[in-house]
Coordinates of C-alpha atoms in Angstrom, one line a residue:
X793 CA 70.0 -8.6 7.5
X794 CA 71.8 -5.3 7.1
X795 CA 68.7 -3.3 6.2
X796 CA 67.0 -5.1 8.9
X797 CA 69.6 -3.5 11.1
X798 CA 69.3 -0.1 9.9
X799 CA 65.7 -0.2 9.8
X800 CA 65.4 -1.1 13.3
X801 CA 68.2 1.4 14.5
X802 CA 66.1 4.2 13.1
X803 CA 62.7 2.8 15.1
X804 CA 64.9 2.8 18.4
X805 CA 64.6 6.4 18.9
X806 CA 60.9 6.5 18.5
X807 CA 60.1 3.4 20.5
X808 CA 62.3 4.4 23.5
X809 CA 60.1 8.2 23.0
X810 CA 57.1 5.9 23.0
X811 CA 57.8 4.0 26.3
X812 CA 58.5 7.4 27.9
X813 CA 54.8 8.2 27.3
X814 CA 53.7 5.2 28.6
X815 CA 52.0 4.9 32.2
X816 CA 54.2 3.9 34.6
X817 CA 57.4 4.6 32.4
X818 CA 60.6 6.0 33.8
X819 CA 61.3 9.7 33.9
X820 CA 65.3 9.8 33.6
X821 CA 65.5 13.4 35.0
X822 CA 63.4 12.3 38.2
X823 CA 64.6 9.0 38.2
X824 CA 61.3 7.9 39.4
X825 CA 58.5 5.9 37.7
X826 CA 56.3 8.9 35.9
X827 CA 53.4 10.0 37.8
X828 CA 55.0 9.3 41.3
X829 CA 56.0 11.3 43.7
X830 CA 58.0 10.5 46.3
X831 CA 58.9 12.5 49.3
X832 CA 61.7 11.9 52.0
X833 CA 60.6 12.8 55.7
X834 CA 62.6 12.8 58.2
X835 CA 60.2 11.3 60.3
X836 CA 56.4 9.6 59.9
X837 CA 54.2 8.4 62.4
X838 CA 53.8 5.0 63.9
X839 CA 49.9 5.5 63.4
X840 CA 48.0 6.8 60.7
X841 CA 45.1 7.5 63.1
X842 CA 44.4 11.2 62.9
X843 CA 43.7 11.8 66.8
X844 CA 46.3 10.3 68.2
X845 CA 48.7 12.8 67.9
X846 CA 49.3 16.5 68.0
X847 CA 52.3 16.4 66.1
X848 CA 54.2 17.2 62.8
X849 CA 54.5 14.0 61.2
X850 CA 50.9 13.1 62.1
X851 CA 49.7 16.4 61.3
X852 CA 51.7 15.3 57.4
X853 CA 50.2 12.3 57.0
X854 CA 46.9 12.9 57.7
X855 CA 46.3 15.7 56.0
X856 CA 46.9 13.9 52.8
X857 CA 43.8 10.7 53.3
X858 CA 41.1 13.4 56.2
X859 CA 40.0 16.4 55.9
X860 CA 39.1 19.3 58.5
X861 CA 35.8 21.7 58.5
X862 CA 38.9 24.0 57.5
X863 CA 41.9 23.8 55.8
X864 CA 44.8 26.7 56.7
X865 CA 46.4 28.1 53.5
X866 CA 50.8 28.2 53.3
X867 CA 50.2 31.5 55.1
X868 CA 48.0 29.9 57.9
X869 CA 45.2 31.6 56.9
X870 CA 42.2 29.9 57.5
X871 CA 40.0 28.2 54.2
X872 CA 36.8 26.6 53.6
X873 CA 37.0 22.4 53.9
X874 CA 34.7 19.9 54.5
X875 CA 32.5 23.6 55.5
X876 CA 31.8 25.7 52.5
X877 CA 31.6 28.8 55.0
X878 CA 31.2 29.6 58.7
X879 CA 29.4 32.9 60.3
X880 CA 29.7 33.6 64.2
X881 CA 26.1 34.3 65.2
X882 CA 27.3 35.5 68.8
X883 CA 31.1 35.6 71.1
X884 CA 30.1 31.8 72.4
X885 CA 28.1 30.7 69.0
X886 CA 28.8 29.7 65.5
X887 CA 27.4 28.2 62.4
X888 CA 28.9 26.1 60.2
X889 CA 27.8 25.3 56.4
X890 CA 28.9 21.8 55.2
X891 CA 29.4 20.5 51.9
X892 CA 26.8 18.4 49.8
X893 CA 28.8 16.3 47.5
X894 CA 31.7 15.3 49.7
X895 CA 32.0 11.4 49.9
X896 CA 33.8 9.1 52.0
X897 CA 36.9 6.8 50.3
X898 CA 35.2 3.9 51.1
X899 CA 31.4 4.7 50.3
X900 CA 28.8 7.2 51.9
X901 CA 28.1 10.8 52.3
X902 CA 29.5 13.3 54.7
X903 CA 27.0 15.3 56.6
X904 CA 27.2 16.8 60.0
X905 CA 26.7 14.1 62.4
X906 CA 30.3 13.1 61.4
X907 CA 31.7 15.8 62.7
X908 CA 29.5 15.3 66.1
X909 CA 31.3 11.4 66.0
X910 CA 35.1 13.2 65.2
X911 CA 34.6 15.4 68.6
X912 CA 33.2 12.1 70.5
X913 CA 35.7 10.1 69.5
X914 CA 38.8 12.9 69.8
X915 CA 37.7 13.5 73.5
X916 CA 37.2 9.8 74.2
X917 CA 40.8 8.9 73.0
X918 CA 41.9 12.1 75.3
X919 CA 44.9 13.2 72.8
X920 CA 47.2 16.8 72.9
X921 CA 44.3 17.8 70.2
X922 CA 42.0 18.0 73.2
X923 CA 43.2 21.9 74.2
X924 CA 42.5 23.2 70.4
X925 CA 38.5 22.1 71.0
X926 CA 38.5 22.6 74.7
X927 CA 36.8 26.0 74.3
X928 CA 33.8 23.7 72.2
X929 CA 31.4 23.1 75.1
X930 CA 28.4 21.3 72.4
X931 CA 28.1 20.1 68.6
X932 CA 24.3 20.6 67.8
X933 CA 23.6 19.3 64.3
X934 CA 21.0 21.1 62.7
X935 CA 21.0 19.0 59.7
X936 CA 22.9 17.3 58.0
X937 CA 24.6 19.9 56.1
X938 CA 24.4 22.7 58.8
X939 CA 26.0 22.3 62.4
X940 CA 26.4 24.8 65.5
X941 CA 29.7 25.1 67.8
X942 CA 28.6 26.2 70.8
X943 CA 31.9 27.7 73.0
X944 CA 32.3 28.0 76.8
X945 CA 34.5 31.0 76.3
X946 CA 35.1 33.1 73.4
X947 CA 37.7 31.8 70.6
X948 CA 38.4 34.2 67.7
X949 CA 41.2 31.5 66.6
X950 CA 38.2 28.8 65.9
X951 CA 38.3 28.6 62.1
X952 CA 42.0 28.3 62.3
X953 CA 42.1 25.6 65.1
X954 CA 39.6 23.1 63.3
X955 CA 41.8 22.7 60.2
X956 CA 43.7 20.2 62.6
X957 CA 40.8 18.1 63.5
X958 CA 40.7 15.5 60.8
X959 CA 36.7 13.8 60.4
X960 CA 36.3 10.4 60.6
X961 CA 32.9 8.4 59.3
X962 CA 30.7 7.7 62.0
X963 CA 29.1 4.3 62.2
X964 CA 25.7 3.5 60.2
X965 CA 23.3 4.8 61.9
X966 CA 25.0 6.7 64.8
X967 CA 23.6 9.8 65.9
X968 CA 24.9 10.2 68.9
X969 CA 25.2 14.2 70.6
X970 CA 28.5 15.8 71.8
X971 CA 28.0 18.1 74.6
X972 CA 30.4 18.8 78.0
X973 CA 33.4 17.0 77.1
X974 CA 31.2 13.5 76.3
X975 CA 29.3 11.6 74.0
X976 CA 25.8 9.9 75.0
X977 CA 26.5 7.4 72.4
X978 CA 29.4 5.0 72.4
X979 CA 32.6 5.5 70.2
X980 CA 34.9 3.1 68.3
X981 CA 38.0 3.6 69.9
X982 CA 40.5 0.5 68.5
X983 CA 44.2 1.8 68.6
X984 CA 45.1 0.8 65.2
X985 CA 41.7 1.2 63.8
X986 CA 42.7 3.7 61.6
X987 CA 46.0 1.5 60.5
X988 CA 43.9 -1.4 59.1
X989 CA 43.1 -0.7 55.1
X990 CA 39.9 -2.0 55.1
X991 CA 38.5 0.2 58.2
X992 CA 40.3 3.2 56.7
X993 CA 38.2 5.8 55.3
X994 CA 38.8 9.6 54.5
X995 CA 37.3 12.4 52.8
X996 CA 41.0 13.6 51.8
X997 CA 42.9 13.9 48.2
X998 CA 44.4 10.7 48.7
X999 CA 43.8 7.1 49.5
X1000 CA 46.1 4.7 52.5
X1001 CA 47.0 2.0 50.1
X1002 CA 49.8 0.7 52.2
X1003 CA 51.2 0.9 55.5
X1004 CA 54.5 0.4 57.4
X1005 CA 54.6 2.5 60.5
X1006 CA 56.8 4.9 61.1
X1007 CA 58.2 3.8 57.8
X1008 CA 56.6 4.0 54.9
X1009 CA 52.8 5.3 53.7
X1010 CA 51.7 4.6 50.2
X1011 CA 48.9 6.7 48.6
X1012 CA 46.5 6.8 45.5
X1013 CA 44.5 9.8 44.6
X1014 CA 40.8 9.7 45.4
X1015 CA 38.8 10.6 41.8
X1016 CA 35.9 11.3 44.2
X1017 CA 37.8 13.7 45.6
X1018 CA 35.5 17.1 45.8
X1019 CA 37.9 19.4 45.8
X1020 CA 40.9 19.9 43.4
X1021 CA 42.7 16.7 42.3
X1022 CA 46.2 16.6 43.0
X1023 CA 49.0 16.1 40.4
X1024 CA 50.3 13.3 41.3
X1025 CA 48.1 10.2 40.9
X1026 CA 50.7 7.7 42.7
X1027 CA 51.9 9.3 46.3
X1028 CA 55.0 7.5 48.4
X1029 CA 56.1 9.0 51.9
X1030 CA 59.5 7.4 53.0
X1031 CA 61.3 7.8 56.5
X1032 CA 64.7 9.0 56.4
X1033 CA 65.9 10.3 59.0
X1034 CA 69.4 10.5 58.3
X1035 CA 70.1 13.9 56.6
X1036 CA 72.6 12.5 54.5
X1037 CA 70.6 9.4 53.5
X1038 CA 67.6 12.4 52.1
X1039 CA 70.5 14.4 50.8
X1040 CA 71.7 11.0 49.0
X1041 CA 68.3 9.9 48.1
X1042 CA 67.0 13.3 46.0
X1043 CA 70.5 13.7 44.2
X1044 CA 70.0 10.0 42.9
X1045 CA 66.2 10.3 42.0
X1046 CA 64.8 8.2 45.1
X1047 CA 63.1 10.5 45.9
X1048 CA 61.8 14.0 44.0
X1049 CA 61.3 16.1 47.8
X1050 CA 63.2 16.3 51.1
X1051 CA 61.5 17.8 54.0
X1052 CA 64.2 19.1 56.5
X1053 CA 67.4 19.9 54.7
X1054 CA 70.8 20.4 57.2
X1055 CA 72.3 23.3 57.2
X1056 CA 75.6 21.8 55.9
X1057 CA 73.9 20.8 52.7
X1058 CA 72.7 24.2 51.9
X1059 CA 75.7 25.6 50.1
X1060 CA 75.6 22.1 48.2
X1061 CA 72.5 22.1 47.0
X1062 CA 72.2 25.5 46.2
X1063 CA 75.3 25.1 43.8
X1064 CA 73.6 22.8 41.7
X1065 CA 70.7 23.9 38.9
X1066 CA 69.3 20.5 39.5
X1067 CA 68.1 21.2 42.9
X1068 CA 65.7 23.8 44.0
X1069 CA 65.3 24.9 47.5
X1070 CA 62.3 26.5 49.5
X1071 CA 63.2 28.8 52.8
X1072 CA 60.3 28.7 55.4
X1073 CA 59.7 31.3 58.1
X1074 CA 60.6 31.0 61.5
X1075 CA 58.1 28.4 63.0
X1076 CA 60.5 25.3 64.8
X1077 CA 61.7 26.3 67.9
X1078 CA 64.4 24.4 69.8
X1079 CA 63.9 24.1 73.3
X1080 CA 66.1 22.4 76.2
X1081 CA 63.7 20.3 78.2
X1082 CA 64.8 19.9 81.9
X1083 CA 63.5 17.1 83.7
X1084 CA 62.3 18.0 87.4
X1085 CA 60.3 14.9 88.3
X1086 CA 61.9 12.7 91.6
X1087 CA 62.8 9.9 89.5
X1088 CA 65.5 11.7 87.3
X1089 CA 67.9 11.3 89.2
X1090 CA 68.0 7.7 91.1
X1091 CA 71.2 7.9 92.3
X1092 CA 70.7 11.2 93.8
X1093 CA 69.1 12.6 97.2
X1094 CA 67.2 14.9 95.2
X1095 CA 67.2 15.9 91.6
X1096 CA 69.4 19.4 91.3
X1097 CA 66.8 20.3 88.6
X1098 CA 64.4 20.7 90.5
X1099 CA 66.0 23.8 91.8
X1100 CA 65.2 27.0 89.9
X1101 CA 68.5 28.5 90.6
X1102 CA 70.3 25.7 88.7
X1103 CA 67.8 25.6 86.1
X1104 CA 68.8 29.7 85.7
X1105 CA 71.9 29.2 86.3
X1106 CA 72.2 26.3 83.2
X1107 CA 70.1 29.2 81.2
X1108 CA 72.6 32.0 82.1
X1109 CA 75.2 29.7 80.6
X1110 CA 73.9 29.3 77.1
X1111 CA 75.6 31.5 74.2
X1112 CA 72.1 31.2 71.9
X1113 CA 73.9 34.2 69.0
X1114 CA 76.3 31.1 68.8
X1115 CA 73.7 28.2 68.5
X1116 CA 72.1 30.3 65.8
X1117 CA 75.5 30.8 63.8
X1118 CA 76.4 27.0 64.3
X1119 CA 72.5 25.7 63.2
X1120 CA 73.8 27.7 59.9
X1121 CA 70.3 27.8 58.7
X1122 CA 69.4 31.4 56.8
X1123 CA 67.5 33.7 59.4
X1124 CA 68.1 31.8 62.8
X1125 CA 66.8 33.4 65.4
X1126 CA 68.4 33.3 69.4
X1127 CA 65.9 32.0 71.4
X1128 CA 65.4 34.9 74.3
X1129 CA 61.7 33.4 74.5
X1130 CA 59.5 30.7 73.8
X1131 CA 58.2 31.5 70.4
X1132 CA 59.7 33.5 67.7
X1133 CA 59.5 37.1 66.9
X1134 CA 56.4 38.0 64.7
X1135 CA 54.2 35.3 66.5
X1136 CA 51.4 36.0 68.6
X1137 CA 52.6 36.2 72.3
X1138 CA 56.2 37.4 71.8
X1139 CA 56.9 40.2 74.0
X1140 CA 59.4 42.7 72.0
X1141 CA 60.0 44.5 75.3
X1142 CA 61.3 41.9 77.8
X1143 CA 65.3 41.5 77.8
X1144 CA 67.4 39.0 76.3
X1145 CA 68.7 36.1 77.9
X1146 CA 72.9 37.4 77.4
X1147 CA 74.9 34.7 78.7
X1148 CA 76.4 35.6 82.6
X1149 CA 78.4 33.3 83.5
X1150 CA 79.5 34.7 86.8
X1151 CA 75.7 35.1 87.6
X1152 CA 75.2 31.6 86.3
X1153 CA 78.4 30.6 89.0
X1154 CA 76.9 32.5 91.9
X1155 CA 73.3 30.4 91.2
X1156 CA 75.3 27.3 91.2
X1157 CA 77.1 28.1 94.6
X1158 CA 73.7 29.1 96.3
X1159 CA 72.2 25.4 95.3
X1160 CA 75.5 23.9 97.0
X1161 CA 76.6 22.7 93.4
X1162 CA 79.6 24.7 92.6
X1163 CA 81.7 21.4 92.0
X1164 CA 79.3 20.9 89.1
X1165 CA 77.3 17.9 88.2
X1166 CA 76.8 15.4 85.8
X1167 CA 74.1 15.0 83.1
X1168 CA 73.0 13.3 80.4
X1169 CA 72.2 15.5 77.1
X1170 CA 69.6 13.4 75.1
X1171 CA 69.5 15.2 71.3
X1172 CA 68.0 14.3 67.8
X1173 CA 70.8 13.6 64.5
X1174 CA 69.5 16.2 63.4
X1175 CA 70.8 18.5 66.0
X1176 CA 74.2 16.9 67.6
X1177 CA 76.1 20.3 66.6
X1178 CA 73.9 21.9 68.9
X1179 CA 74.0 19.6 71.7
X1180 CA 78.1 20.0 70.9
X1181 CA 77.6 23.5 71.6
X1182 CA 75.2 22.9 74.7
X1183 CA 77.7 20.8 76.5
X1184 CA 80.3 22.9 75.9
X1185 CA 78.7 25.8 77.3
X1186 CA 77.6 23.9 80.2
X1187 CA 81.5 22.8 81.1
X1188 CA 81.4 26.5 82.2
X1189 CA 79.7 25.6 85.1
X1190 CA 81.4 22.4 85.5
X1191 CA 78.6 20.4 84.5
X1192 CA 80.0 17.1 82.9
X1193 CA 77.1 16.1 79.8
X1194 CA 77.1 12.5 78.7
X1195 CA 75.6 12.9 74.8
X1196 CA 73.6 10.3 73.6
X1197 CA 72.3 10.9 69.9
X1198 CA 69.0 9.6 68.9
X1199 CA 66.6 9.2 65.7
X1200 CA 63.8 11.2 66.0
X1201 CA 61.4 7.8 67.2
X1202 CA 63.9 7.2 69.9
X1203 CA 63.9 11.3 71.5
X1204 CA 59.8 11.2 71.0
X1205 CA 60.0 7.9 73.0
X1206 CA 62.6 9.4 75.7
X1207 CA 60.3 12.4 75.8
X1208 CA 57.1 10.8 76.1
X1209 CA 58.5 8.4 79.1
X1210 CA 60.4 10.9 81.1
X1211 CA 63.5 8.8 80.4
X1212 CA 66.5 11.7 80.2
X1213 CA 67.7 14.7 82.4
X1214 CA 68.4 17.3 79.8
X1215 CA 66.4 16.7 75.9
X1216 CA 66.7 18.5 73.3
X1217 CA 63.5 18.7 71.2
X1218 CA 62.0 21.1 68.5
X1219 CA 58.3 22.3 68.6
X1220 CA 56.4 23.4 65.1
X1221 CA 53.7 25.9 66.4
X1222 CA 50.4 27.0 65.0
X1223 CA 51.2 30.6 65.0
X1224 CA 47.2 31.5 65.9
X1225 CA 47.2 29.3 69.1
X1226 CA 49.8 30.3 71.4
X1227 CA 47.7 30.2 74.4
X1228 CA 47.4 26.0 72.9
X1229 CA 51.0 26.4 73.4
X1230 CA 51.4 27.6 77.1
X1231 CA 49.0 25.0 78.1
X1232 CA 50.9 21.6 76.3
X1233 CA 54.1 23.2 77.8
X1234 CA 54.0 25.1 80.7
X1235 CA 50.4 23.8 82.6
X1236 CA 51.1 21.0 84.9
X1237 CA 49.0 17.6 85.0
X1238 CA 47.4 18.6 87.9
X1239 CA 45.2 20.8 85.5
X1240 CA 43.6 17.7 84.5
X1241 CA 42.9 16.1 80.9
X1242 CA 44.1 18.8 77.9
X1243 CA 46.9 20.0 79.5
X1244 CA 51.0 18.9 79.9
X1245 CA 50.6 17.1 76.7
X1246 CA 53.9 18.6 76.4
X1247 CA 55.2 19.6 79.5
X1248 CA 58.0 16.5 79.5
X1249 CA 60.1 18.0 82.5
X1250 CA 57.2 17.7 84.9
X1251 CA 57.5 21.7 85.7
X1252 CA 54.4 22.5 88.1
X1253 CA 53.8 25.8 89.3
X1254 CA 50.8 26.9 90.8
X1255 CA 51.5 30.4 89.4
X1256 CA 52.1 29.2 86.2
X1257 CA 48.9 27.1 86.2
X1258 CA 46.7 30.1 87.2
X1259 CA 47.9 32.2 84.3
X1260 CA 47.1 29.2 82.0
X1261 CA 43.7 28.9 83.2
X1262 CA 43.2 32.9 83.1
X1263 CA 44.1 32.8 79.4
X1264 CA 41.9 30.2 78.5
X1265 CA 38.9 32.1 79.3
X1266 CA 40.3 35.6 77.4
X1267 CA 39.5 35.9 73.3
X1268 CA 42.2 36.2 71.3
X1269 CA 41.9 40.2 70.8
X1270 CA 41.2 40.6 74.4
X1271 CA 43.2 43.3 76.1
X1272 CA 44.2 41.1 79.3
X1273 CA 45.5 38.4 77.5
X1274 CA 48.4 40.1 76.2
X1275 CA 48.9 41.1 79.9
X1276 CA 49.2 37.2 80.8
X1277 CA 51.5 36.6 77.9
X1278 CA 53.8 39.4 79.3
X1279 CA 53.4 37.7 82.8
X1280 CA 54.3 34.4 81.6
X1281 CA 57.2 35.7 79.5
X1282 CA 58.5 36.8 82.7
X1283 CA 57.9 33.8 84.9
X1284 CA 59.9 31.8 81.8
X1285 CA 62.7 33.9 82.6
X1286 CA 63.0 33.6 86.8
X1287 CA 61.6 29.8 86.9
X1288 CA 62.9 28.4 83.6
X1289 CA 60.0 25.8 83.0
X1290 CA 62.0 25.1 79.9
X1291 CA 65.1 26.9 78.2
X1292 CA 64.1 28.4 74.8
X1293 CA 67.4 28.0 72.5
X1294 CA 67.0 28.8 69.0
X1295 CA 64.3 29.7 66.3
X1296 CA 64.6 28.5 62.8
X1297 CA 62.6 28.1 60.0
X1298 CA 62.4 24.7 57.3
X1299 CA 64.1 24.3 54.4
X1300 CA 62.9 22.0 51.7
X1301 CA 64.8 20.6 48.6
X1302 CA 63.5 19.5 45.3
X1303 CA 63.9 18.9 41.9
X1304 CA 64.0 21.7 39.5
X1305 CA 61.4 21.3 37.5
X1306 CA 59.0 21.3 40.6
X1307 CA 57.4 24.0 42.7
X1308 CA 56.0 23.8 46.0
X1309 CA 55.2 27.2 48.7
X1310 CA 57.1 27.3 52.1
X1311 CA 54.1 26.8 54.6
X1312 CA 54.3 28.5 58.4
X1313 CA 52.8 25.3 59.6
X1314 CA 55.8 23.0 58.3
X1315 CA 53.7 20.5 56.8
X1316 CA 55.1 18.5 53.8
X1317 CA 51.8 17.9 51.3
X1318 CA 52.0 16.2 48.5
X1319 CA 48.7 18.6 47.2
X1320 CA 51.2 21.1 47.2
X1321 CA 53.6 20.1 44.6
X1322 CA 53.4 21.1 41.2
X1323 CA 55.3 21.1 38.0
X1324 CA 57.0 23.9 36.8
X1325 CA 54.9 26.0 35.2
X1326 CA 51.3 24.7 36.4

C-alpha cells in the first residue's frame, strides 16, 4: 500500500503535465480552456447580418465570419481580400481581380457575381453603408474572377471604402446585374437571415457557431479559410458592458481581452505585469447630440433647440480642456471640431471653441431663455463623468439637466428613435471617408436615401445640404473639397448641427503573454491576437 502511495505520488506530476497538453485542457495562467479565446466587448450587435449596420460592434463581428474585396490593415491602409488586386483604368472606372480558391463556409465557390448580389442586396436593405458605395453607379462582371466598378463621380478613397462591405453568397443560379442604385433580379432580404445558422454562410476566418444577440457570438475557425489561419481555433465574443464587470472578468481569467478599458482602471492595470495594455490613436469622438425635431419637447410651445442661438449658447458653455482631463484617457483631445486632429478634414486654422460664458448668457437672453430651461442629458456608463461635467457646465446658464444613464443598447435605441433632448454618443470614424461622415451627420433626410443615417437631432439646413451634395461629387485630392471642409467647419461653429466634445483614442487590456496592434479603425479581431513571440 505504501509503495502504491509513493509510486502514484511521483506519476501525479506528470499526469497533471499530461492533461495540460491535452485539447481542451485548462490553461491556469489564462484561466480559460486552451485554445480559446475569449474577448469582452462592451457592446455586440443584435444582428449578425453584415448590412444592417454601419457601426462598431457590427463592423467587429462581421469581420470575423465575411470578408470584403479589401481588407484595411491596423493603419487603415488599404489590403488585398476577397480581390487579389485592383487597377483604376480611368477617374470613373476600375477593375477588380478576385480570388480563385476562396470558398464559402457552407459549400461553393466565390466569384464575382457575389459581389454584384452583396451591392443588390446592401441597396435593397437601404442601410448607413449605402453613402460608402453611393459613388458606385454599376457592377459589370466580366467573369467570374474579374469585375468592373463603374463610379458616377470620382472616389480615390474606393479601395479603402470596400473593406466594410462584407459579401454574401448569392443564390444558385442568380445572375442578376447591379446598375443605378437597383438590381434587375430579386434579393433575399429576411431580417434575421443572416442570424439563422443554417443560412449563414461567409468567406471569413471564422465560423457563427452560436448566437445570442446582443449577447453572445461563438466562433470556430474555418480550415478552408484561404488566407492565414488564425491562432485561435475556438473564438467567444461576450457583452459586457459594465467596465468593471470586463475589468473583473480579465483579472479572473473570464476572459483573455477587454475592448474599451475606463480611464479609472488605467493606473490599475498598468501596475500589474499580468496585464498588458494597447493605446490606440485618436479615432472616437464624443459628440453632444441636440434634438431639434417638434416633438422634443411636448410640453413646450416650441422646442428651444431649435434655436441656433441656444444651441451656441449651450456650446459657448462647455469647458472641453476639462472633459479631456476628467475622460483621463492618455492623449485626449478638446473637441474644437468634428473630427480629430491628423484626420482628413480637420481644419488647423479655424479657432477654438474657449468657453464664454457671458457670450453664452447674452445668446440665452436674445432666445427669451435667460431663466434657463430644463433638459434631459441621456449618456452611456461609460461616460457618466462626462455627462457630470456637461451638466455642470450647463447650470451656468441655468439649464437644469435631468441625467439618465444608459447601456450602450438602451442610448443606440434612444438615438435611433429620437427619444431624448440632449445624447451623448461617441462616433469611430474611417479616417479616409470624412465626406461619409458629413453626410450620416450633418445632411438632412430631405437628401433622400444614404444620407442622416446619423443625423439623430433632425438638424436641416439647406446650406448645409448643398455643401454635402457639392463634396460628394469632388475626389478626394481635389482642390475644392478642402474648401467645403473649411466651409462646413465653419457653419459647425455658427449653427451647431451637433457640439463636438472630446477626442480620444481606445485602450485595450490583455493578458501578458499576448500581443495584439492598436488599429485606427477600433475594431476588436480575434485574427489579430497572437501569442507572445509569434
Amino acid at each position: 500500500m505504501m509503495a502504491c502511495l509513493v509510486y502514484c505520488r511521483r506519476l501525479l506530476p506528470l499526469l497533471l503535465c499530461l492533461l495540460t497538453l491535452l485539447p481542451g485542457a485548462m490553461d491556469a495562467r489564462a484561466g480559460t480552456p486552451a485554445g480559446i479565446l475569449r474577448i469582452g466587448l462592451e457592446a455586440l450587435p443584435d444582428t449578425a447580418d453584415p448590412h444592417r449596420f454601419f457601426v462598431l460592434t457590427s463592423r467587429t463581428l462581421s469581420t470575423h465570419i465575411f470578408d470584403g474585396l479589401t481588407v484595411l490593415d491596423p493603419e487603415d491602409r488599404p489590403q488585398p481580400a476577397l480581390a487579389t488586386g485592383w487597377e483604376k483604368l480611368s477617374d470613373t472606372l476600375w477593375r477588380f481581380h478576385l480570388r480563385h480558391d476562396v470558398t464559402f463556409h457552407r459549400g461553393g465557390r466565390f466569384d464575382a457575381w457575389d459581389v454584384a448580389y452583396s451591392f443588390c442586396r446592401l441597396t435593397t436593405i437601404g442601410t448607413a453603408r449605402v453613402p460608402l458605395v453611393g459613388r458606385v453607379r454599376e457592377v459589370e462582371v466580366e467573369a467570374a474572377d474579374s469585375l468592373l466598378l463603374h463610379l458616377s463621380l470620382p472616389d480615390p478613397a474606393l479601395a479603402e471604402n470596400l473593406s466594410t462591405i462584407f459579401i454574401l453568397d448569392a443564390p444558385p443560379g442568380w445572375a442578376g446585374h447591379y446598375r443605378d442604385g437597383g438590381c434587375d433580379q430579386p434579393v433575399t432580404d429576411k431580417a434575421d437571415m443572416v442570424d439563422d445558422l443554417s443560412i449563414a454562410n461567409g468567406t471569413g476566418p471564422y465560423i457563427l457557431t452560436a448566437f445570442s444577440p446582443g449577447a453572445r457570438a461563438s466562433l470556430r475557425r474555418f480550415d478552408g479559410y484561404w488566407g492565414r489561419k488564425p491562432d485561435w481555433p475556438l473564438v467567444e465574443l461576450l457583452r459586457m458592458d459594465d467596465p468593471t464587470d470586463r475589468n473583473r472578468a480579465l483579472l479572473s481569467g473570464e476572459v483573455d481581452l477587454v475592448n474599451a478599458v475606463m480611464p479609472q482602471s488605467l493606473a490599475h492595470f498598468a501596475d500589474r505585469p499580468d496585464i498588458k495594455l494597447v493605446y490606440g490613436p485618436l479615432q472616437r469622438s464624443w459628440l453632444l447630440l441636440l434634438n431639434q425635431r417638434p416633438g422634443a419637447f411636448p410640453d413646450a410651445k416650441a422646442n428651444p433647440l431649435a434655436d441656433a442661438r441656444v444651441r451656441r449658447a449651450i456650446m459657448l458653455a462647455i469647458d472641453r480642456p476639462m472633459l479631456a482631463e476628467r475622460l483621463m484617457m492618455p492623449g485626449a483631445e478638446p473637441g474644437w471640431q468634428l473630427i480629430p486632429s491628423g484626420h482628413s478634414g480637420f481644419q488647423p486654422d479655424l479657432p477654438r471653441l474657449d468657453i464664454d460664458l457671458p457670450a453664452a448668457q447674452t445668446l440665452m437672453r436674445q432666445a427669451g431663455l435667460q431663466a434657463g430651461l430644463s433638459l434631459t442629458l441621456d449618456v452611456p456608463e461609460m461616460a457618466e463623468k462626462l455627462g457630470q461635467v456637461l451638466a455642470r457646465s450647463l447650470s451656468q446658464l441655468a439649464i437644469r439637466t435631468d441625467i439618465r444613464v444608459n447601456n450602450l443598447t438602451a442610448n443606440h435605441d434612444r438615438a435611433r428613435s429620437g427619444a431624448f433632448q440632449l445624447l451623448l454618443v461617441s462616433v469611430n470614424m474611417l479616417s479616409t471617408d470624412y465626406t461619409g461622415l458629413m453626410r450620416s451627420l450633418l445632411g438632412s433626410a430631405r437628401l433622400g436615401p444614404g444620407y442622416a443615417m446619423l443625423n439623430y437631432g433632425g438638424y436641416d439646413n439647406p446650406v448645409m445640404d448643398r455643401l454635402v451634395t457639392d463634396a460628394m461629387t469632388l475626389a478626394d485630392d481635389d482642390p475644392a473639397l478642402a474648401e467645403i471642409y473649411h466651409q462646413v467647419a465653419m457653419l459647425e461653429q455658427t449653427d451647431v448641427p451637433l457640439i463636438p466634445l472630446v477626442h480620444s483614442g481606445r485602450v485595450w487590456a490583455m493578458r501578458a503573454s499576448l500581443d495584439f496592434p492598436h488599429r485606427r479603425d477600433g475594431l476588436t479581431l480575434a485574427m489579430d491576437v497572437r501569442p507572445t513571440g509569434h
